[in-house]
Structures are given as structure tokens and as C-alpha cells.
Amino acid sequence: MISTNNPIGIFDSGIGGLTLAKAIHEKFPKESIIYFGDTAHLPYGDKSEAAIQAYSIKITDLLLQMGCKVIVIACNSASSASYELLKEYVGNKAFVINVIDPMVQFVATQLPDKKIGLIGTKRTVQSAIYQKKITEIKKDGVIHALATPLLAPMIEEGFYNSQISHEIIWNYLSDNTLNSIDVLILACTHYPLIKNEISEFYQNKVTVLDSTQIIVHELERYLKTNHLLSNSLAPELSFLVSDYTESFEASTQIFFNKKVNLKWHPLWN
Ligand code: DGL
């Protein structure tokens, strides 16, 4: 049975999804959170759909065993490969939120006449999932998508607001695919960290959208509608990873604004 003080489960290929975990924690400080970063298999952006599906099912199984009332797929690559499968797998045991549908809904309804660009991992872009989903809502909707595979590892190594990130970002965004766009979707949970640099490239003339607040809003809507907001006075935060290194732990600072303790979980052993 789902009950109010059960935790919210969040997973990502690694620690980039902590950007979303942080926003969820700030908005809902009474919620317990179990974050799972599949650091043993990162990056997901270069993996096959079948591999990501297998990882996602196993992680979801763990989060269900730990009693999660909601499972947030804090990764575009995993959302594109596994959302439908996970929804079916989880059934009515928990609610599954992906990072793609709420964003597509937002641009299709709130920005219907704008030229939309998108950057993300190879997996997300090759899946053409944003294009498919926007067409379901708006028949003539078009998303101009460009794979930018260097950006996630670049950020994870701490290169943002730097000369190196400037060069790489400028190089990618100069691609013809993104010519004269009005809006750019950041389709990767690492990218909020370079949002300012991207806006700078466009001299603030392009609306740069990351899904963080859109997802927090979607989660709030679900928790309120289903009377599942926690009233716990002692919420717990736990951060699990499938491969532990000190460098992963140090990088949590980048994404969560403070260093958190990562705990190795033997999911693959
Ligand atoms: N955070 C992942 C995403 O949103 C990208 C990192 C990866 O490739 O694993 O797609």
C-alpha cells in the first residue's frame, strides 16, 4: 500500500540527476528521498535501448522494494528508453514520472508558434522521442535536435563557467541544426549547470528551458491530488550508487550544492 511518508525514489545514470533531486528536496523538505545513481553503467547516453531498459528495471525493482511511492526517472536517456516499460512494470505500485512528457506538454501548449531546438545525449536525440511526443500533441510540431555528447562528461569533470566549456558550448551551438531557434530545450539533467553559459551564447534572445521546475511542479500536482504529501518530522535522504569512487562523491558538490555521502549498493553483484 502506498502511504504518505514513503520515500520518493529518483534515479539517473550517475550523479547528474542530483540537480533534480536537489530541487525536489528544496520544494518538499519533509519528503524522504532515495536517490540511485547507476555509476557502474554511466554514461547511459551512449548505451543501447535494451541495455538501458535492463538497468532501469533493476533499479526500479530496488526502489519499489524500498517502498518508494513515486519513481522519478531523472535522466532523459533513461526516460526515452524505458518510461513506457517501467510504467507497465510498476503498475499501481507507485507513480512513475519521466523528464520528457511534462516538457513536451509545456512547449506544445505554452510555446506553440516558436521554433524549438533541443540538445541532449546521443541516445535521447537518436530516439527522436521529443519529436514523436510533440507530434502526438501537435501534428505539425517540429523539434530541431542536436546530440551534444561531450557536455555531460565535461560538466561531471567540473568544466563549466570556464574557458573549456565556453569553447565546447560555442562549438556545438553554432551547428546549423539550431539556426534561428526561439527556444532551446536542455534535454539532459546535467545541463542546468551550463544554462547561464548557453543563454550567454544566445545573448538572452533564446528561451532556454530545463525540465527541473516543470518536473517539480508535476510531482507536486501528483502528491497533492493523491494526498501523498509527507508530513514526516524526520525525513531521510539516502544516496546510493552502483559504483563508488571518491571522485563521484566529490562531484556531488557540483550537482547538489553540497557534498553528500554516497553509499555503494551491490545491485549488480
Ligand atoms: N543525465 C543523463 C540524461 O539526462 C545524461 C548522462 C548520461 O549519458 O548518462 O540524459
Short mmCIF file of C-alpha atoms and ligand atoms in Angstrom, two decimals:
data_model
loop_
_atom_site.label_atom_id
_atom_site.label_comp_id
_atom_site.label_asym_id
_atom_site.label_seq_id
_atom_site.Cartn_x
_atom_site.Cartn_y
_atom_site.Cartn_z
CA MET A 1 0.00 0.00 0.00
CA ILE A 2 1.32 3.46 -0.91
CA SER A 3 1.36 5.75 2.10
CA THR A 4 2.25 9.40 2.59
CA ASN A 5 5.57 9.08 4.37
CA ASN A 6 7.03 6.55 1.97
CA PRO A 7 10.09 7.86 0.13
CA ILE A 8 10.37 9.36 -3.33
CA GLY A 9 12.74 7.30 -5.48
CA ILE A 10 14.89 9.13 -8.02
CA PHE A 11 17.35 7.54 -10.40
CA ASP A 12 19.85 8.59 -13.01
CA SER A 13 22.79 7.07 -14.83
CA GLY A 14 25.07 8.82 -12.38
CA ILE A 15 25.11 11.94 -10.30
CA GLY A 16 23.75 14.47 -12.84
CA GLY A 17 20.19 13.70 -11.68
CA LEU A 18 21.13 15.25 -8.34
CA THR A 19 20.19 18.60 -9.96
CA LEU A 20 16.60 17.38 -9.90
CA ALA A 21 16.95 15.65 -6.50
CA LYS A 22 18.13 18.96 -5.04
CA ALA A 23 15.16 20.86 -6.47
CA ILE A 24 12.76 18.18 -5.17
CA HIS A 25 14.37 18.28 -1.73
CA GLU A 26 14.15 22.09 -1.60
CA LYS A 27 10.50 22.12 -2.60
CA PHE A 28 9.49 19.19 -0.35
CA PRO A 29 11.80 19.20 2.69
CA LYS A 30 9.55 16.75 4.55
CA GLU A 31 9.87 14.08 1.89
CA SER A 32 12.29 11.19 2.31
CA ILE A 33 14.32 10.64 -0.84
CA ILE A 34 16.20 7.61 -2.09
CA TYR A 35 18.49 8.56 -4.96
CA PHE A 36 20.12 5.86 -7.05
CA GLY A 37 22.97 6.74 -9.41
CA ASP A 38 23.96 3.90 -11.71
CA THR A 39 27.59 4.98 -11.78
CA ALA A 40 28.69 1.47 -12.80
CA HIS A 41 26.99 1.97 -16.17
CA LEU A 42 27.35 5.64 -16.88
CA PRO A 43 27.05 7.24 -19.37
CA TYR A 44 23.63 5.98 -20.49
CA GLY A 45 23.76 8.38 -23.42
CA ASP A 46 25.99 6.01 -25.40
CA LYS A 47 24.21 2.76 -24.45
CA SER A 48 21.65 0.77 -26.43
CA GLU A 49 17.96 1.00 -25.62
CA ALA A 50 17.93 -2.64 -24.48
CA ALA A 51 20.80 -2.12 -22.04
CA ILE A 52 19.20 0.99 -20.51
CA GLN A 53 15.89 -0.86 -20.16
CA ALA A 54 17.56 -3.70 -18.28
CA TYR A 55 19.33 -1.28 -15.90
CA SER A 56 16.16 0.76 -15.35
CA ILE A 57 14.06 -2.28 -14.46
CA LYS A 58 16.58 -3.50 -11.92
CA ILE A 59 16.90 -0.09 -10.27
CA THR A 60 13.13 0.36 -10.22
CA ASP A 61 12.74 -3.03 -8.59
CA LEU A 62 15.09 -1.94 -5.83
CA LEU A 63 13.25 1.37 -5.33
CA LEU A 64 9.94 -0.50 -5.14
CA GLN A 65 11.36 -2.93 -2.58
CA MET A 66 12.42 0.11 -0.56
CA GLY A 67 8.81 1.28 -0.60
CA CYS A 68 9.03 4.29 -2.91
CA LYS A 69 5.66 5.91 -3.59
CA VAL A 70 6.92 7.74 -6.68
CA ILE A 71 9.76 6.91 -9.05
CA VAL A 72 11.30 9.84 -10.86
CA ILE A 73 13.42 8.96 -13.87
CA ALA A 74 15.87 11.86 -13.53
CA CYS A 75 17.57 11.14 -16.83
CA ASN A 76 16.47 11.88 -20.38
CA SER A 77 18.32 8.90 -21.82
CA ALA A 78 16.55 6.51 -19.42
CA SER A 79 13.22 8.31 -19.87
CA SER A 80 13.46 7.91 -23.63
CA ALA A 81 14.45 4.23 -23.48
CA SER A 82 12.45 2.91 -20.53
CA TYR A 83 9.49 5.05 -19.45
CA GLU A 84 6.74 3.03 -21.17
CA LEU A 85 8.25 -0.24 -19.99
CA LEU A 86 8.63 0.98 -16.39
CA LYS A 87 5.11 2.34 -16.28
CA GLU A 88 3.80 -1.08 -17.21
CA TYR A 89 6.20 -2.89 -14.89
CA VAL A 90 5.35 -0.74 -11.88
CA GLY A 91 1.59 -0.79 -12.46
CA ASN A 92 -0.25 0.65 -9.47
CA LYS A 93 2.60 0.03 -7.01
CA ALA A 94 3.94 3.57 -7.50
CA PHE A 95 3.66 6.56 -9.81
CA VAL A 96 6.37 6.95 -12.45
CA ILE A 97 7.44 10.39 -13.66
CA ASN A 98 9.75 10.88 -16.62
CA VAL A 99 11.53 14.09 -17.56
CA ILE A 100 10.26 14.24 -21.15
CA ASP A 101 6.42 14.29 -21.19
CA PRO A 102 5.94 17.33 -18.92
CA MET A 103 8.44 19.33 -21.02
CA VAL A 104 6.81 18.34 -24.33
CA GLN A 105 3.40 19.23 -22.92
CA PHE A 106 4.77 22.62 -21.83
CA VAL A 107 6.32 23.60 -25.17
CA ALA A 108 3.42 22.26 -27.23
CA THR A 109 0.82 24.19 -25.25
CA GLN A 110 2.69 27.27 -24.00
CA LEU A 111 5.02 27.95 -26.93
CA PRO A 112 3.05 26.68 -29.94
CA ASP A 113 4.41 29.08 -32.57
CA LYS A 114 8.05 29.08 -31.59
CA LYS A 115 10.94 27.40 -33.39
CA ILE A 116 12.16 24.81 -30.89
CA GLY A 117 15.70 23.42 -30.66
CA LEU A 118 16.97 20.69 -28.35
CA ILE A 119 20.32 19.40 -27.13
CA GLY A 120 20.86 16.06 -25.38
CA THR A 121 22.80 12.82 -25.38
CA LYS A 122 23.11 10.57 -28.45
CA ARG A 123 20.54 8.14 -27.02
CA THR A 124 17.95 10.85 -26.41
CA VAL A 125 18.47 12.52 -29.79
CA GLN A 126 18.63 9.27 -31.80
CA SER A 127 15.44 8.05 -30.16
CA ALA A 128 13.62 11.11 -31.61
CA ILE A 129 11.34 10.76 -28.61
CA TYR A 130 10.68 14.51 -28.24
CA GLN A 131 9.70 14.70 -31.90
CA LYS A 132 7.37 11.70 -31.60
CA LYS A 133 5.73 13.03 -28.47
CA ILE A 134 5.24 16.56 -29.76
CA THR A 135 3.61 15.21 -32.91
CA GLU A 136 1.12 13.33 -30.73
CA ILE A 137 0.02 16.65 -29.22
CA LYS A 138 0.56 19.00 -32.15
CA LYS A 139 0.59 17.40 -35.59
CA ASP A 140 2.90 19.94 -37.22
CA GLY A 141 5.21 20.35 -34.21
CA VAL A 142 8.92 20.16 -35.04
CA ILE A 143 11.91 19.82 -32.71
CA HIS A 144 15.36 20.58 -34.12
CA ALA A 145 17.54 18.23 -32.12
CA LEU A 146 21.32 18.08 -31.85
CA ALA A 147 23.36 15.47 -29.94
CA THR A 148 25.96 17.11 -27.70
CA PRO A 149 27.68 14.08 -26.12
CA LEU A 150 30.68 15.91 -24.70
CA LEU A 151 28.64 18.15 -22.44
CA ALA A 152 27.66 15.65 -19.70
CA PRO A 153 31.20 14.32 -19.09
CA MET A 154 32.55 17.86 -19.35
CA ILE A 155 30.24 19.05 -16.57
CA GLU A 156 30.90 15.96 -14.47
CA GLU A 157 34.60 16.80 -14.59
CA GLY A 158 33.79 20.25 -13.25
CA PHE A 159 34.28 22.13 -16.51
CA TYR A 160 31.58 24.78 -16.57
CA ASN A 161 31.85 28.55 -16.44
CA SER A 162 35.33 28.03 -17.81
CA GLN A 163 37.30 28.64 -20.99
CA ILE A 164 36.99 24.97 -21.94
CA SER A 165 33.21 24.81 -21.50
CA HIS A 166 32.89 28.09 -23.39
CA GLU A 167 34.74 26.65 -26.40
CA ILE A 168 32.76 23.41 -26.45
CA ILE A 169 29.37 25.07 -25.93
CA TRP A 170 30.07 27.70 -28.59
CA ASN A 171 31.15 24.97 -31.00
CA TYR A 172 28.03 22.84 -30.51
CA LEU A 173 25.51 25.68 -30.51
CA SER A 174 26.92 27.09 -33.75
CA ASP A 175 25.66 23.98 -35.57
CA ASN A 176 23.20 24.74 -38.39
CA THR A 177 20.58 22.45 -36.80
CA LEU A 178 19.94 25.14 -34.20
CA ASN A 179 19.84 28.10 -36.61
CA SER A 180 17.33 30.81 -35.69
CA ILE A 181 15.59 28.90 -32.90
CA ASP A 182 13.44 30.79 -30.37
CA VAL A 183 13.57 28.17 -27.63
CA LEU A 184 16.18 25.60 -26.63
CA ILE A 185 15.24 22.53 -24.56
CA LEU A 186 18.05 21.24 -22.34
CA ALA A 187 17.25 17.54 -22.66
CA CYS A 188 19.78 16.26 -20.16
CA THR A 189 19.71 16.55 -16.40
CA HIS A 190 23.35 17.69 -16.32
CA TYR A 191 22.72 20.80 -18.39
CA PRO A 192 21.10 23.14 -15.83
CA LEU A 193 24.68 23.76 -14.71
CA ILE A 194 25.56 25.36 -18.04
CA LYS A 195 22.26 27.16 -18.57
CA ASN A 196 23.85 30.58 -17.99
CA GLU A 197 26.61 29.94 -20.50
CA ILE A 198 24.05 28.79 -23.06
CA SER A 199 21.93 31.91 -22.51
CA GLU A 200 25.08 33.96 -22.89
CA PHE A 201 25.78 32.33 -26.26
CA TYR A 202 22.32 33.44 -27.41
CA GLN A 203 22.71 36.86 -25.74
CA ASN A 204 19.50 36.07 -23.85
CA LYS A 205 17.50 36.15 -27.11
CA VAL A 206 16.55 32.46 -26.92
CA THR A 207 14.42 31.00 -24.13
CA VAL A 208 16.50 28.23 -22.55
CA LEU A 209 14.35 25.60 -20.81
CA ASP A 210 15.47 22.93 -18.40
CA SER A 211 12.94 20.50 -17.05
CA THR A 212 13.75 20.86 -13.33
CA GLN A 213 10.92 23.15 -12.23
CA ILE A 214 8.46 21.58 -14.69
CA ILE A 215 9.10 18.17 -13.08
CA VAL A 216 8.89 19.55 -9.53
CA HIS A 217 5.52 21.01 -10.48
CA GLU A 218 4.34 17.70 -11.96
CA LEU A 219 5.41 15.91 -8.78
CA GLU A 220 3.61 18.46 -6.62
CA ARG A 221 0.45 18.04 -8.67
CA TYR A 222 0.57 14.26 -8.24
CA LEU A 223 1.34 14.30 -4.50
CA LYS A 224 -1.39 16.84 -3.77
CA THR A 225 -4.05 15.23 -5.93
CA ASN A 226 -3.40 11.84 -4.36
CA HIS A 227 -3.00 13.15 -0.79
CA LEU A 228 0.52 11.73 -0.65
CA LEU A 229 2.45 14.75 0.66
CA SER A 230 4.65 13.65 3.54
CA ASN A 231 4.25 15.15 7.00
CA SER A 232 7.30 13.39 8.38
CA LEU A 233 9.34 15.23 11.03
CA ALA A 234 12.36 13.07 10.33
CA PRO A 235 12.67 12.64 6.57
CA GLU A 236 15.69 10.68 5.41
CA LEU A 237 17.88 11.32 2.41
CA SER A 238 19.90 8.48 1.06
CA PHE A 239 22.19 8.47 -1.94
CA LEU A 240 23.07 5.09 -3.40
CA VAL A 241 25.46 4.34 -6.24
CA SER A 242 26.26 1.13 -8.08
CA ASP A 243 29.98 2.00 -8.18
CA TYR A 244 31.63 4.15 -5.54
CA THR A 245 34.63 6.37 -6.07
CA GLU A 246 35.82 9.37 -4.10
CA SER A 247 35.69 11.38 -7.29
CA PHE A 248 31.94 10.67 -7.70
CA GLU A 249 31.42 11.74 -4.13
CA ALA A 250 33.42 14.93 -4.64
CA SER A 251 31.35 15.72 -7.75
CA THR A 252 28.08 15.59 -5.80
CA GLN A 253 29.04 19.08 -4.64
CA ILE A 254 28.59 20.32 -8.22
CA PHE A 255 25.07 18.96 -8.59
CA PHE A 256 23.63 19.12 -5.06
CA ASN A 257 25.38 22.32 -3.98
CA LYS A 258 26.91 20.47 -1.07
CA LYS A 259 28.83 17.24 -0.81
CA VAL A 260 26.65 14.27 0.10
CA ASN A 261 27.70 10.84 1.30
CA LEU A 262 27.31 8.23 -1.40
CA LYS A 263 26.70 4.67 -0.34
CA TRP A 264 27.67 1.79 -2.58
CA HIS A 265 24.80 -0.61 -3.26
CA PRO A 266 25.60 -4.11 -4.54
CA LEU A 267 22.79 -4.10 -7.10
CA TRP A 268 24.88 -5.76 -9.79
CA ASN A 269 26.70 -8.24 -7.54
N1 DGL B 1 21.75 12.65 -17.14
C1 DGL B 1 21.67 11.94 -18.40
C2 DGL B 1 20.49 12.45 -19.23
O1 DGL B 1 19.68 13.25 -18.76
C3 DGL B 1 22.92 12.08 -19.24
C4 DGL B 1 24.14 11.39 -18.75
C5 DGL B 1 24.40 10.06 -19.40
O2 DGL B 1 24.63 9.99 -20.63
O3 DGL B 1 24.38 9.09 -18.69
O4 DGL B 1 20.32 12.02 -20.34
#
